[in-house]
Amino acid sequence: MTALSLFSPRRYGYRVNAVAVVASMFILFWGVMALFGTSLAPYPPGKVVDFDFFGPISADFWLGSDYLGRDIFSRILMGASYTVGISLGAVCLACFTGVVLGMTAAVTGGWFDVALSRFLDALSSIPSKLFGLVMVAAIGSSTPVLILLLAVIYTPGSYRFARALAVNINTMDFVTVARARGEGTFYLITQEILPNITGPVLADMGLRFVFIVLLLSGLSFLGLGVQPPYADWGSLVRENIGALAFGAPAVIAPCIAIASLTISVNLLIDNLPQKIRDRSA
Amino acid sequence: MNTQILTLVLGRLGVAFITLLIVSFVVFGATEMLPGDIVEILLGQAATPEAIAGLRSAMHLDDPSLVRYGRWILGLLQGDLGTSYANDLPIAEMIGDRLSNTLRLAAVTSAVAVPLALVLGITTAMFRGSIYDRIVTTGVVSVISVPEFMIATLAVLVFAVWLDWLPALSFANEATSWGEMFRVFAMPVITLCGVITAQMIRMTRAAVIDTLKMPYVEMALLKGASRWRMVMRHALPNALGPIVNAIALSLSYLLGGVIIVETIFNYPGIAKLMVDAVATRDLPLIQSCAMVFCIGYLTLITLADILAIVANPRLRK
Amino acid sequence: MANLVEIRDLKVRAKSDSGRRIDIIKGVSFDVSEGEVVALIGESGSGKTTIALTLMGHTRPGCTITGGEVWLDGQDLVQLTESQRQHLRGTDVAYVPQSAAAAFNPSQRLIDQVVEVSQIHRLMPRAAARARAVELFRALALPHPETIGERYPHQVSGGQLQRLAAAMALIGDPKLMIFDEPTTALDVTTQIEVLRAFKSVMKQGGMAGVYVSHDLAVVAQVADRIVVLKDGEIQEVGTTDDIIHRPQHPYTRELIAAFEPVSHAAAAAPQDAPEHPVLEVRNVIAGYGRSDSSGRPVVLALNDVSCTLQRGQNLGVIGESGSGKSTLARAIAGLLPPVDGEILMDGRALPREVRHRTKEDLRRMQIVFQLADTALNPLRPVGDILGRPLTFFHGQRGKERDRRVEELLEMVQLPRALRHRLPVELSGGQKQRVNLARAIAANPEVILCDEITSALDTVVAAAILDLLKELQRELELSYVFISHDLSTVQAICDEVMVMYGGETVETLPASALPDGATQDYSRLLFASVPKLDTGWLDGLDLAGSAA
């Protein structure tokens, strides 16, 4: 069973929702920009092209210019690949680890489950921003470190979610039948449990993606995320915070970029059919 | 209180304690990974091999990590937070003032956010699907979908730049009169409230909606109860546990929000202290601040769990 | 108006999750006159509860009344405003729910909930309401009528809660009482007490009632007239006597026929008696939770249980909820390893835990569960579900496997094309057949059937029993048949073991049922099974049965 067929409308016979379509288009747009943004940008993102700093919106500079006179639009396109890329990498890593561990814990039970749950619960009781702060202070900031760090921070949540779903499925009679047949743990996890939690897990992954984008932006805003000369959307806000006093687009535009991505993901998930969101119920 | 509740509560406290130990281990371990030799950084130009060796042994840096961890924990338990590397002040002293500033900010925020969120959360659940519900829910989704600094940025744009009502920066220790206090607190509180209230409304609404689906609420309807009575007498008392839980969990978002808010508004709280400590790599200060945060967070989560246990009618005798 | 209730051409429409609109009540009309009890009988999905709720002017979320009239005492509930309906609920018409356990607010004392109707409608002062409640508790034969109201819902038993729910409905002196399957969730021995209590208060009050149920025998005890429903339409209306003894409509006949007890023709005695029984359980002790110092689990579910199953025969295990009958199946299958005792197959002791048993041991014994819905992985097509044991036990793949899947479907009398379907697309009976086919795929010798017909409608259940017998003839199977229902056990088993509280009460040959019972509990259990006879409850003598 592939993820794709889960979402195919024919299978469940639901109507396509207008909000979901608009949200998907935004997400698609940023996805494409994350891949090809830098080559589509009108100016090189690092080049000073405007004599004015914090310039207004104009025909030459669609979203004005930044504190050095660089083109904001080009820089936002560059930021897309950092914000989307790092977040996507982290969320995939976090959910993969969380789901695999969660299902294993649910099926195995016993001390493995107890110890892992206790440890990951403890990890999640460190506020995420604080954890990020301490870790970045400790090991510095680079793209691989950020991906790994964000993945570590969001693994416990994903684990807890997947485990709860898997525990529910695990009590179902069809799993008991498979167990009575003598099937091994690997079969139980991949064939009986995983297909039944795919929908909710994907929805959860979307929500977690939003959290990660927010945390990454927050860290970058504090100067602990993506380091100059590169910049994600959070760093763009930080760089241009001085523009706040003039209400210039340099600071507003990256904010809007973040919001358009995160709100779209949230709206898309909220408008998915109930059946996909919580099959466990 | 009966023994069953007592056992559960004690169990929860035990879990909290173990969690705190694991957390302290992680915090200590993370700061251990700081690159570069702290002694060389401290001594700067005067870093002769002898001086380095002397300072290392004076700071017990040559002991194994576990020994130093043990010493650190024992110190914490006795209230000895150590000395700052950066300015040689006792950390307890540095934290004291800053902590009270942050707590004041948190208290004002909670005082505004909790009642607001309760009213909005419960009423949106009652009138689920109405225009009112949809407007509030959309607002809530928008707020929790954006980073805290964006809320702060918007607040500054609106209240300081466009309306020119409030200052963009705040200094709590300069506030002398009530009027000034208000001006100082307004912007951070508005930002934090935006973040916390949205979280709280979302969770409260979900908790009440869940309870409204219970068969005993339908039974109340079939007894001829009004909508008001169904909510007040049957749904709310049973949603109490989840609601309290939601409030406590949302308040724990304060801790995350406060880091951004104190930085952006230059508010002299403990979060700002910690962000600065990260910049100067002041190891003991980072450790202490981190532990203060974790303890605060853990207290809220544990409190939420305990209140949920106490509010469970099935455990009542 | 002559009739208290007149329903005319009622139509109700429901909106499904995917947004499709389905008519669930398609033009139903019937009357209830003063003091009369009318039963709505039908299987799941027949719309009986929906109709009953319209009498309260209520439809569940997602449902709307799209046409027709519901007249109650001269007022059309469909036309009334919500506040006018509120005014009627609890005073003119009251409701007794299926699951009282869920219908009581867990955070309020029982008495407060029982008298709530009188407070909402300002019927009488609080003290008077409490006195009236105590009176009702006494009339309903509740223990400690003076003080039981001070408890919380989780502190009283299911049967007591059901009677308390009746008290809650009666306090407003309604003209019409609606009973929505009020005894379905109860054990038979409890059901009797509750039915009796209901019947006596209804008779005393002389009020009218609508009794919703799927159980003809229960309805026969309380109703004056019966309305038979199927798929939101009335099939037949008649007096209880007529419906039971002279059913006209084919569907009613089918219902009645499914109820007739079928005695099991004892299996032919084995040709050459084998040395060992195919399955033997010796002094098994099992339970849940950690073991205490003496090695016994904290919650003991099976205490020293022994039984034997001869090859080609069927062993019935009967008991009420909490008797340990399902735990026995799990212990035999190794899913809940016993802490003591032995499970032998052909005289050879099996390892207690499923993961220590050999594939061959596992193949020879299969288990089938009660709820076909949860027993089939909702995301795998039927062909995959049946194919897995074929690959697992017999290494079959590809064409060979497909052919065998088709054979299996044929054996359980399902069309071959079904193998491409998902479980959600099947009916309850079809799912249970697939469930059986999966067990047969292993070529087992013993099948443990855990309440496999309990969740099915009577007609479907009867067909499954026939199938089980046919399969037994063809495949030389032996069944352990676990059930709470005497007639199903009687229909298929050679020997019956009665269980109570985790222990064996006695084991009887099926031919001796139900009169051959020697123990008090078995006698009570057998006598408590309702009979399709209007006079059964009144004529019943259960001296000393007050449990």
PDB file of N, CA and C in Angstrom, chain A residues 127 129-130 133 222, chain B residues 254-264 271-272 274-275 293:
ATOM      1  N   PRO A 127      12.102  22.413  26.906  1.00  0.00           N
ATOM      2  CA  PRO A 127      11.458  23.261  25.899  1.00  0.00           C
ATOM      3  C   PRO A 127      12.302  23.302  24.622  1.00  0.00           C
ATOM      4  N   LYS A 129      12.882  25.407  22.132  1.00  0.00           N
ATOM      5  CA  LYS A 129      13.766  26.532  21.808  1.00  0.00           C
ATOM      6  C   LYS A 129      15.000  26.511  22.687  1.00  0.00           C
ATOM      7  N   LEU A 130      14.776  26.156  23.962  1.00  0.00           N
ATOM      8  CA  LEU A 130      15.882  26.110  24.910  1.00  0.00           C
ATOM      9  C   LEU A 130      16.888  25.039  24.513  1.00  0.00           C
ATOM     10  N   LEU A 133      18.810  26.240  21.651  1.00  0.00           N
ATOM     11  CA  LEU A 133      19.749  27.262  22.116  1.00  0.00           C
ATOM     12  C   LEU A 133      20.996  26.621  22.694  1.00  0.00           C
ATOM     13  N   LEU A 222      17.189  34.408  16.259  1.00  0.00           N
ATOM     14  CA  LEU A 222      18.076  34.663  17.394  1.00  0.00           C
ATOM     15  C   LEU A 222      19.537  34.660  16.961  1.00  0.00           C
TER      16      LEU A 222
ATOM     17  N   LEU B 254       4.735  29.489  27.038  1.00  0.00           N
ATOM     18  CA  LEU B 254       5.278  30.774  27.485  1.00  0.00           C
ATOM     19  C   LEU B 254       6.796  30.742  27.450  1.00  0.00           C
ATOM     20  N   LEU B 255       7.345  29.613  27.929  1.00  0.00           N
ATOM     21  CA  LEU B 255       8.797  29.518  28.056  1.00  0.00           C
ATOM     22  C   LEU B 255       9.477  29.669  26.710  1.00  0.00           C
ATOM     23  N   GLY B 256       8.871  29.048  25.687  1.00  0.00           N
ATOM     24  CA  GLY B 256       9.437  29.190  24.358  1.00  0.00           C
ATOM     25  C   GLY B 256       9.259  30.615  23.859  1.00  0.00           C
ATOM     26  N   GLY B 257       8.042  31.133  24.068  1.00  0.00           N
ATOM     27  CA  GLY B 257       7.733  32.471  23.579  1.00  0.00           C
ATOM     28  C   GLY B 257       8.602  33.526  24.233  1.00  0.00           C
ATOM     29  N   VAL B 258       8.878  33.302  25.513  1.00  0.00           N
ATOM     30  CA  VAL B 258       9.571  34.320  26.280  1.00  0.00           C
ATOM     31  C   VAL B 258      10.995  34.523  25.764  1.00  0.00           C
ATOM     32  N   ILE B 259      11.585  33.483  25.229  1.00  0.00           N
ATOM     33  CA  ILE B 259      12.955  33.622  24.714  1.00  0.00           C
ATOM     34  C   ILE B 259      12.979  34.628  23.569  1.00  0.00           C
ATOM     35  N   ILE B 260      12.027  34.484  22.648  1.00  0.00           N
ATOM     36  CA  ILE B 260      11.961  35.401  21.511  1.00  0.00           C
ATOM     37  C   ILE B 260      11.556  36.795  21.970  1.00  0.00           C
ATOM     38  N   VAL B 261      10.511  36.841  22.820  1.00  0.00           N
ATOM     39  CA  VAL B 261       9.951  38.136  23.199  1.00  0.00           C
ATOM     40  C   VAL B 261      10.964  38.974  23.985  1.00  0.00           C
ATOM     41  N   GLU B 262      11.664  38.333  24.901  1.00  0.00           N
ATOM     42  CA  GLU B 262      12.638  39.104  25.680  1.00  0.00           C
ATOM     43  C   GLU B 262      13.761  39.606  24.790  1.00  0.00           C
ATOM     44  N   THR B 263      14.132  38.797  23.795  1.00  0.00           N
ATOM     45  CA  THR B 263      15.204  39.226  22.894  1.00  0.00           C
ATOM     46  C   THR B 263      14.753  40.400  22.036  1.00  0.00           C
ATOM     47  N   ILE B 264      13.579  40.253  21.464  1.00  0.00           N
ATOM     48  CA  ILE B 264      13.145  41.263  20.498  1.00  0.00           C
ATOM     49  C   ILE B 264      12.844  42.594  21.194  1.00  0.00           C
ATOM     50  N   ALA B 271      15.472  34.850  30.109  1.00  0.00           N
ATOM     51  CA  ALA B 271      15.702  34.328  28.767  1.00  0.00           C
ATOM     52  C   ALA B 271      16.741  35.164  28.033  1.00  0.00           C
ATOM     53  N   LYS B 272      16.622  36.472  28.208  1.00  0.00           N
ATOM     54  CA  LYS B 272      17.604  37.370  27.585  1.00  0.00           C
ATOM     55  C   LYS B 272      18.994  37.068  28.157  1.00  0.00           C
ATOM     56  N   MET B 274      20.054  34.316  29.237  1.00  0.00           N
ATOM     57  CA  MET B 274      20.560  33.066  28.696  1.00  0.00           C
ATOM     58  C   MET B 274      21.042  33.240  27.260  1.00  0.00           C
ATOM     59  N   VAL B 275      20.272  33.977  26.452  1.00  0.00           N
ATOM     60  CA  VAL B 275      20.691  34.204  25.067  1.00  0.00           C
ATOM     61  C   VAL B 275      22.045  34.917  25.060  1.00  0.00           C
ATOM     62  N   PHE B 293      14.664  26.868  33.420  1.00  0.00           N
ATOM     63  CA  PHE B 293      13.596  26.704  32.438  1.00  0.00           C
ATOM     64  C   PHE B 293      12.974  25.314  32.506  1.00  0.00           C
TER      65      PHE B 293
END
